[in-house]
Structures are given as C-alpha cells and as structure tokens.
mmCIF file of C-alpha atoms in Angstrom:
data_model
loop_
_atom_site.group_PDB
_atom_site.id
_atom_site.type_symbol
_atom_site.label_atom_id
_atom_site.label_comp_id
_atom_site.label_asym_id
_atom_site.label_seq_id
_atom_site.Cartn_x
_atom_site.Cartn_y
_atom_site.Cartn_z
ATOM 1 C CA UNK A 13 4.191 -2.875 -42.926
ATOM 2 C CA UNK A 14 5.099 -6.411 -43.654
ATOM 3 C CA UNK A 15 3.841 -9.224 -41.510
ATOM 4 C CA UNK A 16 4.117 -13.028 -41.085
ATOM 5 C CA UNK A 17 0.466 -13.628 -40.921
ATOM 6 C CA UNK A 18 -1.838 -15.954 -42.932
ATOM 7 C CA UNK A 19 -4.264 -14.542 -45.564
ATOM 8 C CA UNK A 20 -7.842 -14.219 -44.573
ATOM 9 C CA UNK A 21 -10.132 -16.359 -46.815
ATOM 10 C CA UNK A 22 -13.853 -16.529 -46.826
ATOM 11 C CA UNK A 23 -15.343 -19.920 -47.501
ATOM 12 C CA UNK A 24 -18.966 -20.637 -48.131
ATOM 13 C CA UNK A 25 -20.810 -23.878 -49.096
ATOM 14 C CA UNK A 26 -21.568 -24.390 -52.657
ATOM 15 C CA UNK A 27 -25.276 -24.090 -53.474
ATOM 16 C CA UNK A 28 -27.661 -23.307 -56.345
ATOM 17 C CA UNK A 29 -26.341 -20.485 -58.568
ATOM 18 C CA UNK A 30 -29.424 -18.382 -57.976
ATOM 19 C CA UNK A 31 -28.581 -18.125 -54.241
ATOM 20 C CA UNK A 32 -24.895 -17.362 -54.490
ATOM 21 C CA UNK A 33 -25.315 -13.616 -53.844
ATOM 22 C CA UNK A 34 -27.382 -14.360 -50.795
ATOM 23 C CA UNK A 35 -24.356 -16.080 -49.209
ATOM 24 C CA UNK A 36 -21.702 -13.709 -50.399
ATOM 25 C CA UNK A 37 -19.719 -11.973 -47.571
ATOM 26 C CA UNK A 38 -19.519 -8.786 -49.664
ATOM 27 C CA UNK A 39 -23.346 -8.383 -49.570
ATOM 28 C CA UNK A 40 -23.677 -8.241 -45.715
ATOM 29 C CA UNK A 41 -25.519 -5.107 -44.614
ATOM 30 C CA UNK A 42 -23.342 -2.255 -43.572
ATOM 31 C CA UNK A 43 -24.929 -2.162 -40.145
ATOM 32 C CA UNK A 44 -24.057 -5.842 -39.584
ATOM 33 C CA UNK A 45 -20.525 -5.280 -40.816
ATOM 34 C CA UNK A 46 -20.070 -2.348 -38.600
ATOM 35 C CA UNK A 47 -21.001 -4.485 -35.602
ATOM 36 C CA UNK A 48 -18.362 -7.098 -36.689
ATOM 37 C CA UNK A 49 -15.767 -4.480 -37.090
ATOM 38 C CA UNK A 50 -16.296 -2.991 -33.602
ATOM 39 C CA UNK A 51 -15.478 -6.319 -32.132
ATOM 40 C CA UNK A 52 -12.172 -6.794 -33.831
ATOM 41 C CA UNK A 53 -8.647 -6.070 -32.470
ATOM 42 C CA UNK A 54 -6.205 -3.930 -34.418
ATOM 43 C CA UNK A 55 -4.704 -6.726 -36.542
ATOM 44 C CA UNK A 56 -7.961 -8.430 -37.492
ATOM 45 C CA UNK A 57 -9.437 -4.928 -38.235
ATOM 46 C CA UNK A 58 -6.681 -4.226 -40.650
ATOM 47 C CA UNK A 59 -6.903 -7.558 -42.256
ATOM 48 C CA UNK A 60 -10.709 -7.548 -42.516
ATOM 49 C CA UNK A 61 -10.880 -4.165 -44.290
ATOM 50 C CA UNK A 62 -8.822 -5.547 -47.226
ATOM 51 C CA UNK A 63 -11.414 -8.197 -48.152
ATOM 52 C CA UNK A 64 -13.470 -6.024 -50.518
ATOM 53 C CA UNK A 65 -14.695 -2.461 -51.100
ATOM 54 C CA UNK A 66 -17.800 -3.076 -49.083
ATOM 55 C CA UNK A 67 -15.748 -4.207 -45.958
ATOM 56 C CA UNK A 68 -13.382 -1.232 -46.487
ATOM 57 C CA UNK A 69 -16.438 1.164 -46.373
ATOM 58 C CA UNK A 70 -17.660 -0.507 -43.274
ATOM 59 C CA UNK A 71 -14.243 -0.112 -41.581
ATOM 60 C CA UNK A 72 -14.321 3.611 -42.177
ATOM 61 C CA UNK A 73 -17.619 4.049 -40.090
ATOM 62 C CA UNK A 74 -16.435 1.673 -37.400
ATOM 63 C CA UNK A 75 -14.479 2.166 -34.284
ATOM 64 C CA UNK A 76 -12.809 -0.867 -32.379
ATOM 65 C CA UNK A 77 -14.572 -1.765 -29.191
ATOM 66 C CA UNK A 78 -11.432 -2.223 -27.229
ATOM 67 C CA UNK A 79 -7.871 -1.006 -28.187
ATOM 68 C CA UNK A 80 -4.818 -2.538 -26.535
ATOM 69 C CA UNK A 81 -1.190 -1.356 -26.771
ATOM 70 C CA UNK A 82 1.372 -3.010 -28.919
ATOM 71 C CA UNK A 83 5.131 -3.111 -28.354
ATOM 72 C CA UNK A 84 7.852 -1.619 -30.583
ATOM 73 C CA UNK A 85 11.249 -3.303 -30.356
ATOM 74 C CA UNK A 86 14.154 -1.337 -31.827
ATOM 75 C CA UNK A 87 17.048 -3.829 -32.876
ATOM 76 C CA UNK A 88 20.431 -2.387 -32.470
ATOM 77 C CA UNK A 89 22.001 -0.711 -35.552
ATOM 78 C CA UNK A 90 19.135 -1.733 -37.813
ATOM 79 C CA UNK A 91 16.781 0.670 -39.831
ATOM 80 C CA UNK A 92 13.499 -1.136 -39.074
ATOM 81 C CA UNK A 93 11.330 -1.942 -35.927
ATOM 82 C CA UNK A 94 9.705 -5.089 -34.614
ATOM 83 C CA UNK A 95 6.166 -4.999 -33.542
ATOM 84 C CA UNK A 96 4.427 -7.375 -30.959
ATOM 85 C CA UNK A 97 0.693 -7.677 -30.573
ATOM 86 C CA UNK A 98 -0.261 -9.109 -27.215
ATOM 87 C CA UNK A 99 -3.258 -10.860 -28.890
ATOM 88 C CA UNK A 100 -0.820 -12.741 -31.208
ATOM 89 C CA UNK A 101 1.645 -14.443 -28.900
ATOM 90 C CA UNK A 102 3.846 -16.126 -31.461
ATOM 91 C CA UNK A 103 3.851 -13.468 -34.208
ATOM 92 C CA UNK A 104 6.287 -10.628 -34.813
ATOM 93 C CA UNK A 105 5.664 -7.810 -37.457
ATOM 94 C CA UNK A 106 8.537 -6.141 -39.223
ATOM 95 C CA UNK A 107 8.079 -2.571 -40.228
ATOM 96 C CA UNK A 108 9.364 -1.016 -43.472
ATOM 97 C CA UNK A 109 12.631 1.160 -43.657
ATOM 98 C CA UNK A 110 12.445 3.838 -40.833
ATOM 99 C CA UNK A 111 15.719 5.659 -41.462
ATOM 100 C CA UNK A 112 19.458 4.905 -41.041
ATOM 101 C CA UNK A 113 19.440 6.510 -37.617
ATOM 102 C CA UNK A 114 16.512 4.551 -36.185
ATOM 103 C CA UNK A 115 18.499 1.665 -34.814
ATOM 104 C CA UNK A 116 20.766 4.110 -32.951
ATOM 105 C CA UNK A 117 17.905 6.102 -31.562
ATOM 106 C CA UNK A 118 15.838 5.747 -28.469
ATOM 107 C CA UNK A 119 12.069 5.930 -28.198
ATOM 108 C CA UNK A 120 11.301 8.295 -25.084
ATOM 109 C CA UNK A 121 7.676 8.920 -25.601
ATOM 110 C CA UNK A 122 4.744 7.785 -27.695
ATOM 111 C CA UNK A 123 1.311 9.141 -28.835
ATOM 112 C CA UNK A 124 -0.863 6.739 -30.761
ATOM 113 C CA UNK A 125 1.419 5.445 -33.554
ATOM 114 C CA UNK A 126 3.739 8.409 -33.271
ATOM 115 C CA UNK A 127 7.152 7.901 -31.605
ATOM 116 C CA UNK A 128 9.377 10.629 -30.064
ATOM 117 C CA UNK A 129 12.771 9.453 -30.900
ATOM 118 C CA UNK A 130 16.107 10.707 -29.420
ATOM 119 C CA UNK A 131 19.495 10.264 -31.170
ATOM 120 C CA UNK A 132 22.140 11.474 -28.612
ATOM 121 C CA UNK A 133 25.635 12.218 -30.250
ATOM 122 C CA UNK A 134 28.910 13.254 -28.620
ATOM 123 C CA UNK A 135 31.112 15.897 -30.159
ATOM 124 C CA UNK A 136 34.943 16.108 -29.866
ATOM 125 C CA UNK A 137 34.507 18.237 -26.791
ATOM 126 C CA UNK A 138 32.547 15.427 -25.108
ATOM 127 C CA UNK A 139 29.298 17.609 -25.397
ATOM 128 C CA UNK A 140 26.189 15.571 -25.803
ATOM 129 C CA UNK A 141 24.078 16.992 -28.743
ATOM 130 C CA UNK A 142 20.650 15.416 -28.837
ATOM 131 C CA UNK A 143 18.745 15.115 -32.073
ATOM 132 C CA UNK A 144 14.927 14.758 -31.578
ATOM 133 C CA UNK A 145 12.458 13.707 -34.222
ATOM 134 C CA UNK A 146 8.773 12.537 -34.389
ATOM 135 C CA UNK A 147 8.111 9.363 -36.381
ATOM 136 C CA UNK A 148 4.727 7.694 -37.424
ATOM 137 C CA UNK A 149 5.370 3.838 -37.423
ATOM 138 C CA UNK A 150 2.615 3.041 -39.930
ATOM 139 C CA UNK A 151 3.012 5.955 -42.480
ATOM 140 C CA UNK A 152 6.745 6.597 -41.961
ATOM 141 C CA UNK A 153 6.046 10.401 -41.780
ATOM 142 C CA UNK A 154 8.795 12.195 -40.017
ATOM 143 C CA UNK A 155 9.070 15.529 -38.263
ATOM 144 C CA UNK A 156 12.537 16.747 -37.273
ATOM 145 C CA UNK A 157 12.808 18.958 -34.248
ATOM 146 C CA UNK A 158 15.683 21.317 -33.196
ATOM 147 C CA UNK A 159 18.773 19.810 -31.585
ATOM 148 C CA UNK A 160 19.730 20.668 -28.016
ATOM 149 C CA UNK A 161 22.573 20.260 -25.566
ATOM 150 C CA UNK A 162 22.042 18.546 -22.201
ATOM 151 C CA UNK A 163 24.007 16.250 -19.869
ATOM 152 C CA UNK A 164 20.748 15.337 -17.968
ATOM 153 C CA UNK A 165 19.155 13.473 -20.868
ATOM 154 C CA UNK A 166 15.255 13.823 -21.038
ATOM 155 C CA UNK A 167 13.078 13.936 -17.900
ATOM 156 C CA UNK A 168 9.659 12.530 -18.660
ATOM 157 C CA UNK A 169 9.148 14.163 -22.205
ATOM 158 C CA UNK A 170 5.732 14.670 -23.459
ATOM 159 C CA UNK A 171 4.312 14.190 -27.001
ATOM 160 C CA UNK A 172 0.902 14.892 -28.470
ATOM 161 C CA UNK A 173 -0.312 15.043 -31.908
ATOM 162 C CA UNK A 174 -3.652 15.934 -33.601
ATOM 163 C CA UNK A 175 -3.768 13.240 -36.314
ATOM 164 C CA UNK A 176 -6.263 15.219 -38.408
ATOM 165 C CA UNK A 177 -4.394 18.643 -38.470
ATOM 166 C CA UNK A 178 -0.988 17.379 -37.610
ATOM 167 C CA UNK A 179 -0.674 19.943 -34.915
ATOM 168 C CA UNK A 180 1.784 18.680 -32.349
ATOM 169 C CA UNK A 181 3.211 19.496 -28.981
ATOM 170 C CA UNK A 182 6.487 18.372 -27.435
ATOM 171 C CA UNK A 183 7.469 19.343 -23.860
ATOM 172 C CA UNK A 184 10.805 18.431 -22.312
ATOM 173 C CA UNK A 185 12.794 19.517 -19.239
ATOM 174 C CA UNK A 186 15.502 21.919 -20.228
ATOM 175 C CA UNK A 187 17.217 21.343 -16.856
ATOM 176 C CA UNK A 188 16.224 20.408 -13.360
ATOM 177 C CA UNK A 189 14.189 23.636 -12.945
ATOM 178 C CA UNK A 190 12.757 24.598 -16.298
ATOM 179 C CA UNK A 191 10.801 23.147 -19.197
ATOM 180 C CA UNK A 192 10.566 24.083 -22.803
ATOM 181 C CA UNK A 193 8.163 23.272 -25.662
ATOM 182 C CA UNK A 194 8.053 22.928 -29.377
ATOM 183 C CA UNK A 195 4.916 23.027 -31.368
ATOM 184 C CA UNK A 196 3.805 23.179 -35.027
ATOM 185 C CA UNK A 197 4.935 26.539 -36.473
ATOM 186 C CA UNK A 198 7.709 27.206 -34.062
ATOM 187 C CA UNK A 199 11.259 27.454 -35.286
ATOM 188 C CA UNK A 200 13.055 26.939 -31.862
ATOM 189 C CA UNK A 201 12.474 25.632 -28.491
ATOM 190 C CA UNK A 202 10.199 28.097 -26.476
ATOM 191 C CA UNK A 203 10.399 28.726 -22.630
ATOM 192 C CA UNK A 204 7.003 27.670 -21.344
ATOM 193 C CA UNK A 205 5.002 30.496 -19.381
ATOM 194 C CA UNK A 206 6.272 31.433 -15.931
ATOM 195 C CA UNK A 207 3.207 30.077 -14.176
ATOM 196 C CA UNK A 208 3.736 26.636 -15.896
ATOM 197 C CA UNK A 209 7.380 26.706 -15.356
ATOM 198 C CA UNK A 210 7.104 27.088 -11.663
ATOM 199 C CA UNK A 211 4.531 24.285 -11.715
ATOM 200 C CA UNK A 212 7.071 21.816 -13.221
ATOM 201 C CA UNK A 213 9.793 22.897 -10.820
ATOM 202 C CA UNK A 214 11.618 19.641 -9.601
ATOM 203 C CA UNK A 215 9.104 17.580 -11.503
ATOM 204 C CA UNK A 216 10.107 14.054 -12.169
ATOM 205 C CA UNK A 217 7.019 12.713 -14.069
ATOM 206 C CA UNK A 218 4.844 14.618 -16.622
ATOM 207 C CA UNK A 219 1.750 13.290 -18.396
ATOM 208 C CA UNK A 220 -0.284 14.841 -21.078
ATOM 209 C CA UNK A 221 -3.876 13.597 -21.589
ATOM 210 C CA UNK A 222 -7.010 15.210 -23.028
ATOM 211 C CA UNK A 223 -5.400 18.659 -23.165
ATOM 212 C CA UNK A 224 -4.267 18.502 -19.523
ATOM 213 C CA UNK A 225 -0.655 18.495 -18.336
ATOM 214 C CA UNK A 226 -0.251 16.495 -15.046
ATOM 215 C CA UNK A 227 2.970 17.499 -13.152
ATOM 216 C CA UNK A 228 4.306 15.489 -10.169
ATOM 217 C CA UNK A 229 7.152 16.335 -7.891
ATOM 218 C CA UNK A 230 7.876 14.951 -4.437
ATOM 219 C CA UNK A 231 5.426 17.297 -2.795
ATOM 220 C CA UNK A 232 2.545 18.157 -5.112
ATOM 221 C CA UNK A 233 0.643 17.139 -8.119
ATOM 222 C CA UNK A 234 -0.482 20.091 -10.363
ATOM 223 C CA UNK A 235 -2.663 19.998 -13.443
ATOM 224 C CA UNK A 236 -2.676 22.641 -16.131
ATOM 225 C CA UNK A 237 -5.396 23.116 -18.826
ATOM 226 C CA UNK A 238 -3.930 23.323 -22.384
ATOM 227 C CA UNK A 239 -7.061 23.805 -24.178
ATOM 228 C CA UNK A 240 -6.811 27.614 -24.455
ATOM 229 C CA UNK A 241 -4.259 29.910 -25.825
ATOM 230 C CA UNK A 242 -2.419 30.122 -22.441
ATOM 231 C CA UNK A 243 -2.035 27.142 -20.084
ATOM 232 C CA UNK A 244 -3.931 27.608 -16.802
ATOM 233 C CA UNK A 245 -3.415 25.883 -13.414
ATOM 234 C CA UNK A 246 -6.732 24.048 -12.693
ATOM 235 C CA UNK A 247 -5.772 21.822 -9.721
ATOM 236 C CA UNK A 248 -3.166 21.064 -7.238
ATOM 237 C CA UNK A 249 -2.936 18.569 -4.299
ATOM 238 C CA UNK A 250 -0.406 17.419 -1.770
ATOM 239 C CA UNK A 251 1.200 13.885 -2.376
ATOM 240 C CA UNK A 252 2.871 13.517 1.034
ATOM 241 C CA UNK A 253 2.574 10.034 2.328
ATOM 242 C CA UNK A 254 2.310 8.400 -1.182
ATOM 243 C CA UNK A 255 5.522 9.619 -2.746
ATOM 244 C CA UNK A 256 8.720 8.421 -1.203
ATOM 245 C CA UNK A 257 12.029 10.210 -1.340
ATOM 246 C CA UNK A 258 15.148 8.075 -1.518
ATOM 247 C CA UNK A 259 17.751 8.866 1.088
ATOM 248 C CA UNK A 260 21.215 7.665 2.031
ATOM 249 C CA UNK A 261 24.291 6.424 0.200
ATOM 250 C CA UNK A 262 24.800 2.814 -0.796
ATOM 251 C CA UNK A 263 28.139 0.953 -0.680
ATOM 252 C CA UNK A 264 29.405 -1.180 -3.584
ATOM 253 C CA UNK A 265 29.914 -4.813 -2.483
ATOM 254 C CA UNK A 266 32.648 -6.902 -4.112
ATOM 255 C CA UNK A 267 31.888 -10.199 -5.985
ATOM 256 C CA UNK A 268 28.073 -9.420 -6.170
ATOM 257 C CA UNK A 269 26.527 -8.600 -9.576
ATOM 258 C CA UNK A 270 26.173 -4.874 -9.965
ATOM 259 C CA UNK A 271 22.505 -5.155 -10.997
ATOM 260 C CA UNK A 272 21.495 -6.788 -7.660
ATOM 261 C CA UNK A 273 23.148 -3.926 -5.746
ATOM 262 C CA UNK A 274 21.187 -1.204 -7.576
ATOM 263 C CA UNK A 275 17.986 -0.200 -5.775
ATOM 264 C CA UNK A 276 15.546 0.495 -8.714
ATOM 265 C CA UNK A 277 12.824 2.934 -7.763
ATOM 266 C CA UNK A 278 10.354 5.088 -9.640
ATOM 267 C CA UNK A 279 7.171 7.007 -9.163
ATOM 268 C CA UNK A 280 4.581 7.352 -11.926
ATOM 269 C CA UNK A 281 1.219 9.084 -12.544
ATOM 270 C CA UNK A 282 -1.531 7.144 -14.240
ATOM 271 C CA UNK A 283 -4.963 8.225 -15.349
ATOM 272 C CA UNK A 284 -7.490 5.580 -15.460
ATOM 273 C CA UNK A 285 -10.322 4.897 -18.062
ATOM 274 C CA UNK A 286 -12.799 6.651 -15.632
ATOM 275 C CA UNK A 287 -10.567 9.686 -15.290
ATOM 276 C CA UNK A 288 -9.257 8.794 -11.735
ATOM 277 C CA UNK A 289 -5.671 9.756 -10.836
ATOM 278 C CA UNK A 290 -3.278 7.043 -9.469
ATOM 279 C CA UNK A 291 0.218 7.299 -8.161
ATOM 280 C CA UNK A 292 2.274 4.142 -8.596
ATOM 281 C CA UNK A 293 5.383 3.493 -6.443
ATOM 282 C CA UNK A 294 7.652 0.930 -7.958
ATOM 283 C CA UNK A 295 10.609 -0.626 -6.038
ATOM 284 C CA UNK A 296 13.029 -3.467 -6.433
ATOM 285 C CA UNK A 297 15.009 -3.443 -3.177
ATOM 286 C CA UNK A 298 18.767 -3.842 -2.580
ATOM 287 C CA UNK A 299 19.999 -7.434 -3.202
ATOM 288 C CA UNK A 300 16.472 -8.523 -4.324
ATOM 289 C CA UNK A 301 15.080 -9.752 -7.645
ATOM 290 C CA UNK A 302 11.434 -9.195 -6.543
ATOM 291 C CA UNK A 303 9.494 -6.152 -7.428
ATOM 292 C CA UNK A 304 7.117 -4.357 -5.054
ATOM 293 C CA UNK A 305 4.364 -1.919 -5.863
ATOM 294 C CA UNK A 306 2.218 0.532 -4.057
ATOM 295 C CA UNK A 307 -0.777 2.170 -5.690
ATOM 296 C CA UNK A 308 -2.585 5.225 -4.458
ATOM 297 C CA UNK A 309 -5.891 6.596 -5.689
ATOM 298 C CA UNK A 310 -7.042 10.086 -5.254
ATOM 299 C CA UNK A 311 -10.331 10.449 -3.495
ATOM 300 C CA UNK A 312 -11.746 13.932 -4.353
ATOM 301 C CA UNK A 313 -14.790 13.430 -2.077
ATOM 302 C CA UNK A 314 -12.762 13.445 1.085
ATOM 303 C CA UNK A 315 -12.707 16.583 3.239
ATOM 304 C CA UNK A 316 -9.591 15.600 5.274
ATOM 305 C CA UNK A 317 -6.056 16.450 4.386
ATOM 306 C CA UNK A 318 -5.323 12.869 3.332
ATOM 307 C CA UNK A 319 -7.061 12.429 0.089
ATOM 308 C CA UNK A 320 -5.058 9.436 -1.163
ATOM 309 C CA UNK A 321 -6.235 5.782 -0.521
ATOM 310 C CA UNK A 322 -3.891 2.830 -0.988
ATOM 311 C CA UNK A 323 -5.566 0.302 -3.204
ATOM 312 C CA UNK A 324 -4.451 -3.363 -3.844
ATOM 313 C CA UNK A 325 -6.507 -4.328 -6.865
ATOM 314 C CA UNK A 326 -7.184 -2.680 -10.300
ATOM 315 C CA UNK A 327 -10.187 -4.965 -10.940
ATOM 316 C CA UNK A 328 -10.569 -5.583 -14.620
ATOM 317 C CA UNK A 329 -7.982 -3.086 -15.686
ATOM 318 C CA UNK A 330 -4.291 -3.114 -16.153
ATOM 319 C CA UNK A 331 -1.678 -0.268 -15.827
ATOM 320 C CA UNK A 332 0.730 0.574 -18.569
ATOM 321 C CA UNK A 333 3.272 2.802 -16.806
ATOM 322 C CA UNK A 334 4.885 3.956 -20.102
ATOM 323 C CA UNK A 335 1.703 5.379 -21.354
ATOM 324 C CA UNK A 336 0.318 6.611 -17.975
ATOM 325 C CA UNK A 337 -3.135 4.984 -18.610
ATOM 326 C CA UNK A 338 -5.196 1.867 -17.836
ATOM 327 C CA UNK A 339 -6.548 -0.572 -20.251
ATOM 328 C CA UNK A 340 -9.698 -2.740 -19.893
ATOM 329 C CA UNK A 341 -8.845 -6.426 -19.787
ATOM 330 C CA UNK A 342 -12.153 -8.027 -20.884
ATOM 331 C CA UNK A 343 -13.177 -11.558 -20.242
ATOM 332 C CA UNK A 344 -11.968 -13.621 -23.162
ATOM 333 C CA UNK A 345 -9.562 -10.990 -24.461
ATOM 334 C CA UNK A 346 -6.251 -12.603 -25.018
ATOM 335 C CA UNK A 347 -2.963 -10.747 -24.517
ATOM 336 C CA UNK A 348 -3.758 -8.471 -21.659
ATOM 337 C CA UNK A 349 -3.594 -9.847 -18.072
ATOM 338 C CA UNK A 350 -6.111 -8.041 -15.804
ATOM 339 C CA UNK A 351 -5.015 -6.528 -12.356
ATOM 340 C CA UNK A 352 -1.417 -6.209 -13.704
ATOM 341 C CA UNK A 353 1.165 -3.529 -14.193
ATOM 342 C CA UNK A 354 3.207 -3.396 -17.391
ATOM 343 C CA UNK A 355 6.521 -1.549 -16.875
ATOM 344 C CA UNK A 356 10.203 -1.228 -18.035
ATOM 345 C CA UNK A 357 12.542 -2.681 -15.465
ATOM 346 C CA UNK A 358 15.855 -1.247 -16.752
ATOM 347 C CA UNK A 359 14.608 2.174 -17.561
ATOM 348 C CA UNK A 360 14.447 2.857 -13.690
ATOM 349 C CA UNK A 361 18.241 3.115 -13.575
ATOM 350 C CA UNK A 362 19.409 4.168 -16.959
ATOM 351 C CA UNK A 363 18.600 7.302 -19.013
ATOM 352 C CA UNK A 364 17.448 5.468 -22.187
ATOM 353 C CA UNK A 365 17.907 1.677 -21.694
ATOM 354 C CA UNK A 366 14.492 0.274 -21.550
ATOM 355 C CA UNK A 367 14.787 -3.356 -22.773
ATOM 356 C CA UNK A 368 13.367 -5.226 -19.811
ATOM 357 C CA UNK A 369 9.680 -5.081 -20.398
ATOM 358 C CA UNK A 370 7.916 -6.859 -17.565
ATOM 359 C CA UNK A 371 4.449 -7.631 -16.373
ATOM 360 C CA UNK A 372 3.657 -7.663 -12.624
ATOM 361 C CA UNK A 373 0.522 -9.560 -11.592
ATOM 362 C CA UNK A 374 -0.989 -8.006 -8.559
ATOM 363 C CA UNK A 375 -2.766 -11.351 -7.741
ATOM 364 C CA UNK A 376 0.319 -13.617 -7.887
ATOM 365 C CA UNK A 377 2.829 -10.912 -6.829
ATOM 366 C CA UNK A 378 5.192 -12.038 -9.569
ATOM 367 C CA UNK A 379 6.681 -10.434 -12.611
ATOM 368 C CA UNK A 380 7.334 -12.176 -15.881
ATOM 369 C CA UNK A 381 8.596 -11.093 -19.353
ATOM 370 C CA UNK A 382 6.248 -11.208 -22.345
ATOM 371 C CA UNK A 383 7.204 -12.840 -25.617
ATOM 372 C CA UNK A 384 10.448 -14.210 -24.215
ATOM 373 C CA UNK A 385 11.419 -15.809 -27.525
ATOM 374 C CA UNK A 386 12.018 -12.471 -29.088
ATOM 375 C CA UNK A 387 14.265 -11.051 -26.344
ATOM 376 C CA UNK A 388 16.457 -14.159 -26.203
ATOM 377 C CA UNK A 389 17.163 -14.097 -30.019
ATOM 378 C CA UNK A 390 17.480 -10.344 -31.011
ATOM 379 C CA UNK A 391 19.926 -7.664 -29.536
ATOM 380 C CA UNK A 392 17.710 -4.661 -28.851
ATOM 381 C CA UNK A 393 18.548 -1.046 -28.040
ATOM 382 C CA UNK A 394 15.071 0.013 -26.940
ATOM 383 C CA UNK A 395 11.515 -1.120 -26.369
ATOM 384 C CA UNK A 396 8.291 0.741 -25.759
ATOM 385 C CA UNK A 397 4.563 0.302 -25.497
ATOM 386 C CA UNK A 398 2.269 2.306 -27.879
ATOM 387 C CA UNK A 399 -1.268 2.373 -29.223
ATOM 388 C CA UNK A 400 -1.550 1.595 -32.987
ATOM 389 C CA UNK A 401 -3.846 4.151 -34.845
ATOM 390 C CA UNK A 402 -6.605 3.026 -37.035
ATOM 391 C CA UNK A 403 -6.248 4.717 -40.390
ATOM 392 C CA UNK A 404 -9.231 5.767 -42.394
ATOM 393 C CA UNK A 405 -8.006 5.399 -46.012
#
C-alpha cells in the first residue's frame, strides 16, 4: 500500500562513542517497546515496526490499545481505492491494484480489512446478475463467490472471516422471506436451516458479532448462536415502541429538488463495547436537511414488558452504523468525535449509493462531512468504514 507520509527518523544527540549503544533505539528492552506499540494507532504502528528487526519483533507481541475505523473510498471506474485515517486529517492513502472490476463494484459489508464487493451486471433480457467477491485491502487476496439473480439487491448482507484459518461466512437475503449462506467448502449458496430462516423473515437489518447473528424486523429482535454445528435461537425480544413503520404515500412536488422531497429513514442495530444492544432510528424528514436520531438501549434487568430505554448520550463512545459497533473516543485521541454517530446519508434511499458519509454530533445536534477536500475533488462510486487488520509478518 503506497502512502503520502513522511519517513520516520530516530534522532539522538551525539556523545562519547562508548555510550552509543546505550542511546540506540534498537536496544530498548522488549517490554518497554511493547508498551510503546500498545499506545500507537494503526498508521504509526505500521511505520514503527519497520524501524529495525527489534521493533518488528516487539510489534508481533503487541496489540494496539485502541483501534479506530478507517474509510475506504472507491473512485469511479478505477482499479484502486483511497483510504482515509481519521487520525490523519490531511492525508490520503492509495492502495495498490485491486482488480479491473473494483471501480465498478460496491462495498456492501466489511469485516476487518476484508470487503464484500458486489458487481451487478444487466443481461440482454434486463436480468440483474450479481457477482460477489471477498477482497482483503491490505494483502489483495480475493475469494470469488457464486453469482445470483435478484431484483431486490442485497438486504443487510453479513460477512465474517477467521483471519488465521481463512474460514468465512456470508449471509444474504435471497428474497424478502428467505436467507441463504455461503461458507468455505461450499460450491453453491445454501438455504439456511428452517429455524433460522423463520427468524430472518421480513428482517431489514442483520448483524454478526462474536459468532452471534442478530436479526431485526419491525416487531422482534432475535439472536442466533453460530458457535456450534447448527445455529440455535438463544434470545428474542419485542421491539414495539422503538421501531417505527413508515406509512402513507408521498406526492412529488414540482420545482423542488427531488432530494429534499425524499424522506430518508432507516433502523439499525448496534452492539456496544460492553455488549449492550442499541436500536438507532435515523430520520431526515420531508423538506428538511436536518437529521434526527433516536437511540434505544435494551435493559435486561427490567421485569416489565417495556425493556427499551431511550437514551440521549453515548458518553465517551461513538456509533458506526455501517459496522454496527461503538468505538471508544478517548481523551486526546484525534479523529473520533465522542458522543457522535457516523453514518451513510445516501445509502438510506439507494440500494448501493453510499457516498454521503456524515458525522452527527449528539451534543450539537448537527451533521458534518469528514475530509471534505476528498469528496469535492474525486468522483466516487462508493464509500465504507472498516477496521484495518494488524498483520503479524
């Protein structure tokens, strides 16, 4: 991966030759180096491990103290991606060659540095044949999946990969009533077990975390355990009162921009760092440019029917709706705005268009666009948040 960053240079004061080794950065104890590495962000971690063999060894036994998402931008009709690190506001990283079809594909899900890419193509009969593949941004490893026909696009697809064994799991809605999966060793899409199939009936949001599949429809939230050979339902709860159903038709008004007339609404599940479940209602009303959010937190200690509490603050955490997780925004950490929601504005209306990456600050009640200089200068087909993986070479 190429980058526009300055080289890291270690400078020490000159001294007597007999004391040179005592001031050499390569001679620092491994325990001290490990403490240093565990305080570095992704970019500094990757740079620091190239200093020398001693620092590389320390990186292999270290784990970053705080990981934050990066953004992948996919320029139209190009075979590379652009990466933005929130900690480095004025830098853009350009990836290596990612395939001739990359610039025409859409990123529909991520897991660590792996992207689930969709390349929809129309035949002469106007039938949409979708090509799916999994791509690692950093190693450029690619796994092609079977094609499928669908006019509905993809409804909240799921991607999971074990980076050691390269076992993987992809779940997608086959239609509005059924879901299918594909995992390592399969040669075609498989209908998921009947119990799970009924659990995802009419689901509009799926989330996979820690071998659990969270399924949300307008009435219930169900959780399935995937740690065994057969998925098992382990939990379900009503979501009445915190999931709103859109009703009524809307007339098109002349001489008013179409975008203002579109009511943008979406409901997402989020699992916090502590394992709490949140439901986030996002809304941009008719004829308005202002976003509104409602956040509900499940309270399992309640004995009443209503187990969802409306909350107005995330504290020191921020929500990334694409990823379905929260991230800790520590004091002094640049790039992540605490008590904020990171989301895709355009993706609420269109199947694949997700260029309008926005940050909504729950304190100021305002939304802004990060790294605006990139958006104004590069035509994009897609944008997505992802967690870069730390490689142990």
